[in-house]
XYZ file of C-alpha atoms in Angstrom:
373
model
C -79.838 -69.423 -7.028
C -77.328 -67.961 -4.531
C -79.683 -66.084 -1.238
C -78.854 -63.295 0.544
C -78.006 -65.700 3.608
C -75.416 -67.736 1.594
C -73.632 -64.422 -0.175
C -73.072 -63.144 3.847
C -71.668 -66.789 5.444
C -69.698 -66.732 2.359
C -68.459 -63.344 3.257
C -67.530 -64.103 6.930
C -66.211 -67.614 5.849
C -63.876 -66.221 3.558
C -62.503 -63.578 5.699
C -61.355 -65.206 8.301
C -60.035 -68.582 5.895
C -56.358 -66.905 5.737
C -56.227 -66.298 9.822
C -57.420 -69.822 10.312
C -54.805 -71.417 7.302
C -52.273 -69.549 9.678
C -53.238 -71.735 12.443
C -50.936 -74.934 11.623
C -48.132 -72.759 10.665
C -48.405 -71.339 14.094
C -48.803 -74.820 16.110
C -46.092 -76.501 14.631
C -43.630 -73.716 15.696
C -45.191 -74.418 19.046
C -44.214 -77.925 18.812
C -40.961 -77.328 20.166
C -42.692 -76.398 23.456
C -43.706 -78.892 25.822
C -47.341 -79.572 26.177
C -49.038 -78.543 29.108
C -50.633 -81.356 31.482
C -53.910 -79.973 32.874
C -55.037 -82.363 33.560
C -54.978 -82.680 37.685
C -55.900 -79.244 37.476
C -59.895 -78.979 39.168
C -62.117 -78.125 37.119
C -65.554 -75.868 37.534
C -68.532 -75.402 35.967
C -69.985 -71.822 36.048
C -73.664 -71.188 34.709
C -73.669 -67.867 33.323
C -76.527 -65.119 34.456
C -77.915 -62.038 32.534
C -76.405 -58.772 33.081
C -76.564 -56.914 34.546
C -75.660 -59.580 37.331
C -72.725 -61.845 38.167
C -72.310 -65.623 38.278
C -71.225 -65.770 41.803
C -67.072 -65.799 42.215
C -64.704 -65.317 44.701
C -62.740 -62.480 45.370
C -59.922 -64.206 46.339
C -59.074 -67.654 44.962
C -58.763 -70.151 46.658
C -56.436 -73.147 45.953
C -54.237 -72.667 43.052
C -55.210 -72.130 39.365
C -58.380 -74.118 37.769
C -60.437 -74.711 34.493
C -63.386 -72.596 34.393
C -65.856 -74.354 32.888
C -68.563 -71.869 30.817
C -70.919 -72.729 28.200
C -72.862 -70.213 25.755
C -74.969 -70.047 23.077
C -75.816 -67.680 20.377
C -79.172 -66.732 19.681
C -79.849 -63.984 16.776
C -83.574 -62.304 17.708
C -85.715 -59.368 17.283
C -85.029 -56.915 20.447
C -87.406 -53.687 20.697
C -84.382 -51.481 22.033
C -86.661 -48.154 22.578
C -89.969 -47.023 24.069
C -91.542 -46.350 20.699
C -90.360 -49.905 19.807
C -87.624 -49.869 17.215
C -86.540 -53.563 16.948
C -82.753 -54.378 16.446
C -82.428 -57.583 14.780
C -80.051 -58.246 17.113
C -77.416 -60.786 17.198
C -76.203 -62.175 20.715
C -74.400 -64.139 23.491
C -76.778 -66.214 25.923
C -79.398 -63.942 24.611
C -78.350 -60.727 26.233
C -76.487 -57.493 25.533
C -74.003 -57.394 26.637
C -73.343 -60.824 26.942
C -72.830 -62.526 30.177
C -69.793 -61.336 32.876
C -67.235 -64.166 32.829
C -65.175 -64.066 35.959
C -62.596 -66.211 36.448
C -58.594 -66.112 38.344
C -54.893 -65.090 36.715
C -53.464 -68.332 36.288
C -56.620 -69.985 35.552
C -58.108 -71.736 32.121
C -60.681 -70.355 30.456
C -62.911 -73.354 28.618
C -65.887 -72.004 27.111
C -68.048 -74.262 24.788
C -69.793 -71.746 22.086
C -73.317 -73.000 20.280
C -74.613 -71.487 17.126
C -77.944 -73.282 16.613
C -79.268 -74.461 13.858
C -82.726 -71.884 14.092
C -79.975 -68.957 13.210
C -78.551 -67.917 10.079
C -75.290 -66.805 10.316
C -71.798 -68.082 10.903
C -70.496 -65.953 14.442
C -67.198 -66.772 16.873
C -65.912 -65.098 19.572
C -62.640 -62.779 20.014
C -61.786 -62.662 23.667
C -59.328 -59.539 23.758
C -58.131 -61.544 27.442
C -56.701 -64.711 25.113
C -53.243 -64.550 23.892
C -53.075 -65.893 20.147
C -55.197 -67.041 16.758
C -57.038 -63.538 16.580
C -58.163 -63.757 20.414
C -59.846 -67.084 19.771
C -61.827 -65.671 16.867
C -59.668 -67.914 14.620
C -60.494 -71.062 16.454
C -64.220 -70.304 17.048
C -65.820 -69.516 13.564
C -69.264 -71.801 13.913
C -71.862 -72.144 10.930
C -75.957 -72.495 12.035
C -75.884 -76.346 13.946
C -72.167 -76.143 14.830
C -70.545 -75.776 18.061
C -66.847 -75.742 19.475
C -64.813 -75.693 22.041
C -61.946 -72.915 23.026
C -59.268 -73.198 26.293
C -57.087 -69.934 26.731
C -55.347 -69.421 30.039
C -55.913 -65.897 31.563
C -52.353 -64.679 31.774
C -53.468 -60.782 32.719
C -55.507 -59.818 35.289
C -58.291 -56.908 34.220
C -61.588 -56.266 32.337
C -61.747 -57.416 28.970
C -63.749 -57.463 26.159
C -65.215 -60.145 23.928
C -66.804 -60.603 20.786
C -68.028 -61.340 17.426
C -65.344 -61.203 14.728
C -66.240 -63.443 12.107
C -64.246 -61.182 9.040
C -64.425 -58.012 7.249
C -67.632 -55.970 7.669
C -69.244 -58.589 9.131
C -66.860 -57.548 12.056
C -68.818 -54.027 12.919
C -71.790 -55.447 11.604
C -72.010 -58.346 14.792
C -70.873 -55.997 17.246
C -73.127 -53.489 16.395
C -76.183 -56.354 16.562
C -75.032 -56.689 20.218
C -72.299 -59.545 19.997
C -69.907 -58.449 22.738
C -69.807 -58.946 26.112
C -66.739 -58.921 28.917
C -64.718 -61.103 30.860
C -62.985 -60.509 34.220
C -59.937 -62.126 35.284
C -59.210 -61.045 39.031
C -55.923 -61.310 40.814
C -55.530 -64.462 42.325
C -55.217 -62.340 45.901
C -57.869 -60.052 45.063
C -58.048 -56.452 44.180
C -55.384 -53.638 45.606
C -55.856 -50.151 45.800
C -52.444 -47.517 45.008
C -51.234 -48.157 48.193
C -51.563 -52.459 48.264
C -54.259 -52.294 50.064
C -57.001 -55.043 49.649
C -60.056 -53.923 47.866
C -63.371 -55.562 48.327
C -66.871 -55.015 47.315
C -70.575 -56.102 48.849
C -72.197 -56.342 45.200
C -70.827 -56.263 41.466
C -72.798 -54.773 38.499
C -71.822 -55.150 34.459
C -72.903 -52.002 32.268
C -72.226 -52.876 28.246
C -72.513 -50.195 26.480
C -74.237 -50.309 22.674
C -74.535 -48.172 19.959
C -77.015 -48.809 17.799
C -77.982 -48.021 14.328
C -81.207 -48.263 12.703
C -82.284 -47.430 8.926
C -85.054 -45.501 8.445
C -87.839 -45.521 5.878
C -88.164 -42.525 3.457
C -90.561 -40.687 5.817
C -87.804 -40.791 8.707
C -89.026 -44.232 10.804
C -87.351 -46.634 12.183
C -87.491 -49.361 9.850
C -87.883 -53.106 10.842
C -86.286 -56.676 9.305
C -87.361 -60.053 8.928
C -84.106 -60.982 10.153
C -80.456 -59.444 10.634
C -79.383 -60.945 6.930
C -82.603 -59.049 5.572
C -81.030 -55.411 7.826
C -77.355 -55.994 6.563
C -77.206 -54.163 3.236
C -79.198 -51.024 4.902
C -78.110 -51.055 8.088
C -74.107 -50.447 6.409
C -75.099 -47.644 5.024
C -76.059 -46.499 8.587
C -72.846 -47.394 10.006
C -70.641 -45.882 7.615
C -72.065 -42.280 8.510
C -70.810 -43.066 12.506
C -73.732 -41.278 13.730
C -75.630 -44.267 16.142
C -79.184 -43.959 16.181
C -79.145 -45.366 20.080
C -76.708 -45.417 22.455
C -77.821 -47.543 25.222
C -77.276 -49.580 28.918
C -77.609 -53.013 28.395
C -79.106 -53.697 25.344
C -82.382 -51.141 25.523
C -83.462 -47.049 26.121
C -84.218 -47.488 29.568
C -82.891 -51.111 30.024
C -81.478 -49.884 33.571
C -83.888 -47.574 35.300
C -88.080 -47.131 36.583
C -88.903 -51.402 37.497
C -84.872 -52.129 36.151
C -82.726 -50.104 38.175
C -79.789 -51.031 40.139
C -80.664 -51.529 43.778
C -78.134 -50.270 46.332
C -77.895 -49.739 50.255
C -76.114 -46.619 52.046
C -72.386 -48.009 53.179
C -72.468 -50.858 50.716
C -69.379 -50.784 47.822
C -70.412 -51.605 44.319
C -67.856 -52.536 41.874
C -69.136 -51.830 38.254
C -68.050 -53.233 35.523
C -68.624 -51.170 32.237
C -67.509 -51.787 28.449
C -67.864 -50.817 25.445
C -66.758 -52.659 22.049
C -67.212 -50.404 19.937
C -67.005 -46.745 20.673
C -65.552 -44.497 23.325
C -67.293 -43.470 26.427
C -67.123 -41.203 29.717
C -69.249 -42.776 32.982
C -70.291 -40.659 34.894
C -72.229 -41.253 39.023
C -74.129 -38.150 39.294
C -74.035 -37.361 42.914
C -71.094 -40.170 43.417
C -67.473 -41.242 42.481
C -65.243 -42.859 41.663
C -63.302 -44.475 44.616
C -61.407 -46.614 42.898
C -60.847 -46.258 39.268
C -59.204 -49.502 36.857
C -59.787 -46.639 34.162
C -57.810 -48.962 31.562
C -59.125 -52.311 33.412
C -55.911 -53.560 34.291
C -55.511 -54.693 38.095
C -51.759 -54.410 37.846
C -51.757 -50.634 37.257
C -52.824 -48.727 40.439
C -56.542 -47.477 40.269
C -56.906 -43.987 40.130
C -59.059 -42.087 43.289
C -61.585 -40.073 43.850
C -62.658 -39.324 39.508
C -66.162 -37.604 38.547
C -65.966 -38.809 35.511
C -63.843 -41.895 33.374
C -63.428 -42.771 30.662
C -63.155 -46.119 28.564
C -61.566 -46.731 25.204
C -63.794 -48.155 22.381
C -63.187 -52.057 22.278
C -62.066 -51.956 26.151
C -63.424 -52.402 29.282
C -63.184 -50.429 32.964
C -64.189 -50.666 36.582
C -64.772 -48.304 39.435
C -65.857 -48.961 42.939
C -67.932 -46.830 44.543
C -69.130 -46.748 48.219
C -72.760 -45.401 48.693
C -72.998 -42.906 51.277
C -77.018 -41.077 50.720
C -79.593 -42.508 49.783
C -81.617 -41.936 46.136
C -81.805 -42.226 43.195
C -78.315 -41.925 41.297
C -78.168 -42.193 37.561
C -75.315 -43.342 36.178
C -74.672 -41.678 32.646
C -72.093 -41.401 29.829
C -71.636 -38.098 30.099
C -72.099 -37.039 27.026
C -75.013 -36.151 27.667
C -76.565 -35.328 24.374
C -76.066 -39.397 24.112
C -77.559 -40.073 27.363
C -80.355 -37.455 27.748
C -81.473 -38.051 23.807
C -79.745 -41.246 23.003
C -80.596 -43.919 25.821
C -77.152 -44.066 27.511
C -78.622 -43.534 31.402
C -78.721 -46.287 34.153
C -80.557 -45.820 37.803
C -78.893 -46.617 41.227
C -81.813 -46.668 44.096
C -79.992 -46.312 47.053
C -82.097 -47.140 50.576
C -80.983 -45.865 53.510
C -80.600 -42.458 56.155
C -79.608 -39.296 54.989
C -76.540 -37.593 56.338
C -77.089 -33.827 56.479
C -73.362 -33.413 57.259
C -73.172 -34.651 53.418
C -75.792 -32.628 52.032
C -78.863 -30.466 52.859
C -80.916 -27.953 52.026
C -81.014 -24.593 53.996
C -84.192 -23.141 52.480
C -86.643 -24.931 50.095
C -87.524 -23.529 47.074
C -89.837 -19.702 47.799
C -90.911 -16.737 46.128
C -87.556 -14.091 45.692
C -87.418 -11.955 49.157
C -88.188 -8.156 47.964
C -86.537 -6.912 51.378
């Protein structure tokens, strides 16, 4: 009997087959290029951490290029994405949505071991928008459950870039809107610079990944649950084709970065915010603050814009912005499509500690009844 799982796996593998078949020809064409010996380059093993946090890294590179080794495990699992208990049959890198932010420097080599445990039900791969050739690595990393692969690419362009699963055909958008995306940041070797070429430093970094989800409803209008990602496929694709998300959230769930999970900062601290959206356009805005320096396109060879109120992140890309907090309090960081922020979930909070500055803002008169004389 041909099961749904087999059908999905066959569809994913077949749709990438042509791309994989093209690799030997490409490799043959490259035989005239002398292979690069990187055996003497230093190696650094990095343990990834779940967003919004980011693994330790140098803002300015120390020494020459190196090989930076990462390992990511693909995890399929149900995830509750709102306060009503709506469950997404999620597909994730390292168990988080978004997948972890990787940080390297320009001219470093990224070496990723990608693991698809036997407990999963679907084939997966990874497409790095930062990489050159082979469908961003997607044509070289397609693995079935119970397999692993290793990919190396040279980080030749500085900036923030999306990565996502791209197993082929309709599997691509389905895997992406099921949670399979993340970002990599390639820093210039001498660090970030402003529009005048002066150094830009940050005291902390946070990574916010925006997800749009498409959860099917039953005949009564209630969100449906499924036993596995494969079981949800047909219904989910039908909702996806309407192009109207049921949820637009930061870091995998409504409220994932508010309340007890709110981001923390102090007055005087400069925070670098990396924001990605692998599928839809978005408009980040920090209510009560600004983008001091904004790489809206996410590419650090371009000078940053300054003092933005709202910036634009194109679908399938990542951007970066710094802000030095000047007042204490709660700052809402939102997608400024306010319907999506308020109704669908695209809101995060920064809780900032410090002393209030009356020169920047003060209440002259507290709310009171309207004066009659």
